[in-house]
Short mmCIF file of C-alpha atoms and ligand atoms in Angstrom, two decimals:
data_model
loop_
_atom_site.label_atom_id
_atom_site.label_comp_id
_atom_site.label_asym_id
_atom_site.label_seq_id
_atom_site.Cartn_x
_atom_site.Cartn_y
_atom_site.Cartn_z
CA UNK A 1 101.17 68.34 131.60
CA UNK A 2 99.67 69.31 128.27
CA UNK A 3 99.76 72.98 127.46
CA UNK A 4 96.47 74.26 126.13
CA UNK A 5 96.60 77.48 124.11
CA UNK A 6 93.56 78.53 126.12
CA UNK A 7 95.47 78.55 129.41
CA UNK A 8 95.23 81.90 131.15
CA UNK A 9 98.14 84.10 130.01
CA UNK A 10 98.82 81.88 127.00
CA UNK A 11 99.23 85.15 125.09
CA UNK A 12 102.08 86.48 127.21
CA UNK A 13 102.85 90.16 126.62
CA UNK A 14 99.74 90.55 124.46
CA UNK A 15 97.15 93.29 125.01
CA UNK A 16 93.72 93.26 123.36
CA UNK A 17 91.95 96.57 122.69
CA UNK A 18 88.24 95.89 122.08
CA UNK A 19 86.74 98.95 120.40
CA UNK A 20 83.08 99.32 121.30
CA UNK A 21 82.53 103.08 121.35
CA UNK A 22 80.60 103.39 118.07
CA UNK A 23 76.95 104.39 117.92
CA UNK A 24 75.82 101.66 115.52
CA UNK A 25 73.91 103.98 113.20
CA UNK A 26 73.41 101.29 110.55
CA UNK A 27 72.00 98.88 113.13
CA UNK A 28 69.53 101.54 114.24
CA UNK A 29 68.92 100.16 117.74
CA UNK A 30 67.89 102.33 120.70
CA UNK A 31 71.37 102.02 122.28
CA UNK A 32 74.96 101.94 121.07
CA UNK A 33 75.55 98.71 119.12
CA UNK A 34 77.90 96.99 121.60
CA UNK A 35 75.24 97.32 124.32
CA UNK A 36 72.52 95.55 122.32
CA UNK A 37 71.64 92.09 123.67
CA UNK A 38 72.12 88.95 121.60
CA UNK A 39 70.74 86.47 124.11
CA UNK A 40 70.97 87.17 127.83
CA UNK A 41 74.16 89.05 127.09
CA UNK A 42 75.23 92.06 125.07
CA UNK A 43 77.46 92.11 122.00
CA UNK A 44 80.24 93.58 124.17
CA UNK A 45 79.97 90.78 126.76
CA UNK A 46 80.26 88.16 124.01
CA UNK A 47 83.36 89.91 122.68
CA UNK A 48 84.79 90.22 126.21
CA UNK A 49 84.43 86.55 127.17
CA UNK A 50 86.15 85.43 123.95
CA UNK A 51 88.98 87.96 124.40
CA UNK A 52 89.47 86.70 127.97
CA UNK A 53 89.35 83.08 126.77
CA UNK A 54 92.17 83.79 124.32
CA UNK A 55 94.40 84.35 127.36
CA UNK A 56 95.72 87.88 126.71
CA UNK A 57 97.71 89.56 129.47
CA UNK A 58 95.49 92.66 129.33
CA UNK A 59 92.06 93.39 127.85
CA UNK A 60 90.96 97.01 127.33
CA UNK A 61 87.31 97.80 126.59
CA UNK A 62 86.79 101.14 124.83
CA UNK A 63 83.17 102.30 125.19
CA UNK A 64 81.06 105.47 124.93
CA UNK A 65 81.87 107.77 127.88
CA UNK A 66 78.33 107.55 129.30
CA UNK A 67 78.51 103.73 129.36
CA UNK A 68 81.84 103.25 131.16
CA UNK A 69 80.02 102.30 134.37
CA UNK A 70 77.79 99.74 132.64
CA UNK A 71 80.86 98.18 131.00
CA UNK A 72 82.61 98.00 134.40
CA UNK A 73 79.63 95.92 135.50
CA UNK A 74 80.38 93.45 132.69
CA UNK A 75 83.89 93.02 134.06
CA UNK A 76 82.47 92.21 137.50
CA UNK A 77 80.26 89.56 135.88
CA UNK A 78 82.72 87.97 133.45
CA UNK A 79 86.27 88.60 134.62
CA UNK A 80 86.02 86.37 137.67
CA UNK A 81 88.84 84.19 136.29
CA UNK A 82 91.30 86.88 137.38
CA UNK A 83 92.78 86.78 133.87
CA UNK A 84 93.18 89.50 131.30
CA UNK A 85 93.65 92.33 133.83
CA UNK A 86 90.66 94.07 132.20
CA UNK A 87 90.03 97.80 132.22
CA UNK A 88 87.42 100.14 130.68
CA UNK A 89 88.18 103.51 129.04
CA UNK A 90 86.04 106.05 127.15
CA UNK A 91 86.41 106.17 123.36
CA UNK A 92 86.42 108.98 120.80
CA UNK A 93 84.47 110.38 117.85
CA UNK A 94 86.14 108.20 115.19
CA UNK A 95 87.19 104.56 115.42
CA UNK A 96 90.85 105.63 115.21
CA UNK A 97 90.38 107.87 118.26
CA UNK A 98 88.94 104.92 120.19
CA UNK A 99 91.87 102.70 119.22
CA UNK A 100 94.31 105.43 120.35
CA UNK A 101 92.49 105.70 123.72
CA UNK A 102 92.97 101.96 124.21
CA UNK A 103 96.63 101.99 123.18
CA UNK A 104 97.28 104.76 125.71
CA UNK A 105 96.55 102.51 128.70
CA UNK A 106 98.76 99.55 127.71
CA UNK A 107 101.75 99.25 130.02
CA UNK A 108 105.38 98.33 129.47
CA UNK A 109 104.66 94.64 129.98
CA UNK A 110 102.80 94.60 126.64
CA UNK A 111 104.72 94.35 123.36
CA UNK A 112 102.06 92.98 120.98
CA UNK A 113 98.61 94.53 120.62
CA UNK A 114 95.48 93.12 119.03
CA UNK A 115 92.79 95.60 118.00
CA UNK A 116 89.38 93.97 117.84
CA UNK A 117 85.93 95.22 116.83
CA UNK A 118 83.38 94.42 119.55
CA UNK A 119 80.95 94.10 116.64
CA UNK A 120 82.84 90.90 115.59
CA UNK A 121 81.83 89.38 118.88
CA UNK A 122 81.68 85.71 117.82
CA UNK A 123 85.31 85.54 116.67
CA UNK A 124 86.74 82.32 118.15
CA UNK A 125 89.88 82.35 120.33
CA UNK A 126 91.84 80.34 117.72
CA UNK A 127 91.84 83.39 115.42
CA UNK A 128 93.52 85.45 118.14
CA UNK A 129 96.16 82.75 118.41
CA UNK A 130 96.87 82.69 114.66
CA UNK A 131 97.31 86.47 114.59
CA UNK A 132 99.65 86.48 117.60
CA UNK A 133 101.68 83.57 116.19
CA UNK A 134 102.35 85.52 112.96
CA UNK A 135 103.42 88.67 114.84
CA UNK A 136 105.58 86.62 117.23
CA UNK A 137 107.17 85.01 114.16
CA UNK A 138 108.39 88.47 113.15
CA UNK A 139 105.65 90.17 111.08
CA UNK A 140 105.08 93.88 111.76
CA UNK A 141 101.39 93.08 111.71
CA UNK A 142 98.96 90.26 110.97
CA UNK A 143 95.26 90.31 110.13
CA UNK A 144 92.73 87.50 109.69
CA UNK A 145 91.21 87.30 106.23
CA UNK A 146 89.03 85.14 104.01
CA UNK A 147 88.99 84.69 100.24
CA UNK A 148 86.29 86.80 98.55
CA UNK A 149 83.49 85.03 96.71
CA UNK A 150 82.34 87.94 94.54
CA UNK A 151 84.35 89.45 91.71
CA UNK A 152 85.40 92.93 92.91
CA UNK A 153 85.41 95.93 90.55
CA UNK A 154 87.17 99.27 90.96
CA UNK A 155 84.96 102.09 89.68
CA UNK A 156 85.35 105.83 89.09
CA UNK A 157 82.97 108.56 90.32
CA UNK A 158 80.64 107.87 87.38
CA UNK A 159 80.41 104.16 88.19
CA UNK A 160 82.54 103.18 85.21
CA UNK A 161 84.70 100.15 85.93
CA UNK A 162 88.38 101.02 85.73
CA UNK A 163 89.86 97.70 86.86
CA UNK A 164 89.03 94.12 87.84
CA UNK A 165 91.64 92.80 90.29
CA UNK A 166 92.28 89.05 90.05
CA UNK A 167 90.02 87.52 92.69
CA UNK A 168 92.76 85.15 93.84
CA UNK A 169 94.75 88.17 95.07
CA UNK A 170 91.91 89.56 97.23
CA UNK A 171 91.07 88.91 100.90
CA UNK A 172 88.21 90.23 103.02
CA UNK A 173 89.88 91.11 106.30
CA UNK A 174 88.55 90.95 109.82
CA UNK A 175 89.80 91.64 113.32
CA UNK A 176 91.61 91.06 115.68
CA UNK A 177 94.44 92.81 113.85
CA UNK A 178 97.75 92.32 115.62
CA UNK A 179 100.88 94.51 115.61
CA UNK A 180 104.13 95.18 117.35
CA UNK A 181 102.77 97.74 119.83
CA UNK A 182 105.47 100.35 119.12
CA UNK A 183 104.67 100.28 115.40
CA UNK A 184 100.93 100.72 115.87
CA UNK A 185 101.55 103.63 118.25
CA UNK A 186 103.82 105.22 115.64
CA UNK A 187 101.17 104.63 112.95
CA UNK A 188 98.44 106.32 115.01
CA UNK A 189 100.75 109.22 115.90
CA UNK A 190 101.06 109.98 112.18
CA UNK A 191 97.51 111.37 112.36
CA UNK A 192 96.50 109.59 109.14
CA UNK A 193 93.01 108.16 108.72
CA UNK A 194 92.23 104.69 107.39
CA UNK A 195 89.42 102.15 107.51
CA UNK A 196 91.53 99.66 109.43
CA UNK A 197 94.66 99.64 111.55
CA UNK A 198 96.61 97.51 109.09
CA UNK A 199 96.39 100.26 106.45
CA UNK A 200 98.15 102.70 108.80
CA UNK A 201 101.01 100.27 109.39
CA UNK A 202 101.18 99.43 105.66
CA UNK A 203 101.54 103.17 104.97
CA UNK A 204 104.62 103.22 107.20
CA UNK A 205 106.14 100.73 104.77
CA UNK A 206 105.95 97.62 106.95
CA UNK A 207 104.80 94.15 105.89
CA UNK A 208 101.44 93.11 107.31
CA UNK A 209 100.49 89.50 106.61
CA UNK A 210 97.08 87.88 106.25
CA UNK A 211 96.38 84.73 108.29
CA UNK A 212 93.30 82.51 108.04
CA UNK A 213 90.15 84.18 109.33
CA UNK A 214 86.90 82.53 110.38
CA UNK A 215 83.33 82.91 109.10
CA UNK A 216 82.31 83.58 112.73
CA UNK A 217 84.44 86.73 112.59
CA UNK A 218 81.70 88.54 110.62
CA UNK A 219 80.83 92.05 111.78
CA UNK A 220 77.38 92.82 113.10
CA UNK A 221 76.49 95.89 111.06
CA UNK A 222 72.76 95.76 110.30
CA UNK A 223 69.62 93.99 111.53
CA UNK A 224 70.25 91.00 109.24
CA UNK A 225 73.67 90.46 110.87
CA UNK A 226 72.05 90.74 114.31
CA UNK A 227 69.53 88.01 113.40
CA UNK A 228 72.39 85.81 112.13
CA UNK A 229 74.36 86.20 115.39
CA UNK A 230 71.28 85.51 117.51
CA UNK A 231 70.40 82.41 115.53
CA UNK A 232 73.98 81.04 115.71
CA UNK A 233 73.90 81.44 119.48
CA UNK A 234 70.47 79.86 119.74
CA UNK A 235 71.61 76.87 117.62
CA UNK A 236 74.60 75.77 119.62
CA UNK A 237 75.28 78.28 122.35
CA UNK A 238 78.73 79.22 121.06
N1 CTP B 1 84.04 102.14 117.05
C1 CTP B 1 84.58 102.81 118.15
N2 CTP B 1 84.59 104.19 118.19
C2 CTP B 1 84.04 104.88 117.18
C3 CTP B 1 83.50 104.22 116.05
C4 CTP B 1 83.51 102.83 116.02
O1 CTP B 1 85.05 102.17 119.09
N3 CTP B 1 84.04 106.22 117.26
C5 CTP B 1 83.99 100.67 117.06
C6 CTP B 1 82.57 100.12 117.02
O2 CTP B 1 82.01 100.14 118.33
C7 CTP B 1 82.72 98.76 116.41
C8 CTP B 1 83.99 98.88 115.57
O3 CTP B 1 84.59 100.14 115.89
O4 CTP B 1 82.88 97.72 117.38
C9 CTP B 1 83.67 98.80 114.08
O5 CTP B 1 82.87 99.91 113.70
P1 CTP B 1 81.40 99.81 113.07
O6 CTP B 1 81.02 98.39 112.85
O7 CTP B 1 81.36 100.79 111.94
O8 CTP B 1 80.48 100.30 114.30
P2 CTP B 1 79.72 101.69 114.44
O9 CTP B 1 80.59 102.80 113.99
O10 CTP B 1 79.21 101.73 115.83
O11 CTP B 1 78.50 101.48 113.44
P3 CTP B 1 77.98 102.50 112.30
O12 CTP B 1 79.17 102.76 111.40
O13 CTP B 1 76.86 101.75 111.64
O14 CTP B 1 77.51 103.74 113.03
MG1 MG B 2 81.26 102.93 111.93
#
């Protein structure tokens, strides 16, 4: 029998925390971003079906408190495979608070956690697998990333350029970001703030590696991104 990486429970001991509790202020829709429809389905449902397809042992959806019930309905619709042991919890004011709420409900059977932005809802399952493989190979953490195409400048408060890092050393990173669960819990307990989870683990002094990301892992932030996601789905029904 061939063993497909997409078999249910292929990611043994892996929990996925999908953070979807943001308001989406830059998108400017009439509901929180994850609850905006792309086609017949919402951004959150697209993220959920791909997280389930990756074969994680547990999937946690973190959503605005007033939308917990609606998100439970998505589980009834999409979790019929009996995989992923999915659960919904309310999030917090900052993204870090929402991640912490998700980490809190992972049980002792989970030793590797992936934190994923619902807003990166078209991320293919193969990216999950690359991240898990790197953590299973011994990395404290692993994040998907892509080379940057623009030259990046570091500027001071007056807009004066103070440095130009060599482009070959730069990566634009995405999610899911994967970690040894104990380390990410420790990192969040430190109370530090950061723009991604990797930065918290880096600050603890651990090595986080970058694995190959995917262009489909882009984050829906504004209306232009929403149009792009809708048109990709309309083209080939990913
Ligand atoms: N997120 C969350 N809880 C928060 C803030 C953000 O779970 N308090 C989630 C978002 O739902 C999103 C991911 O973190 O899936 C990345 O955040 P971002 O793209 O910035 O989403 P929003 O914060 O909702 O958007 P904006 O910053 O435009 O308001
Ligand atoms: Mg935000």
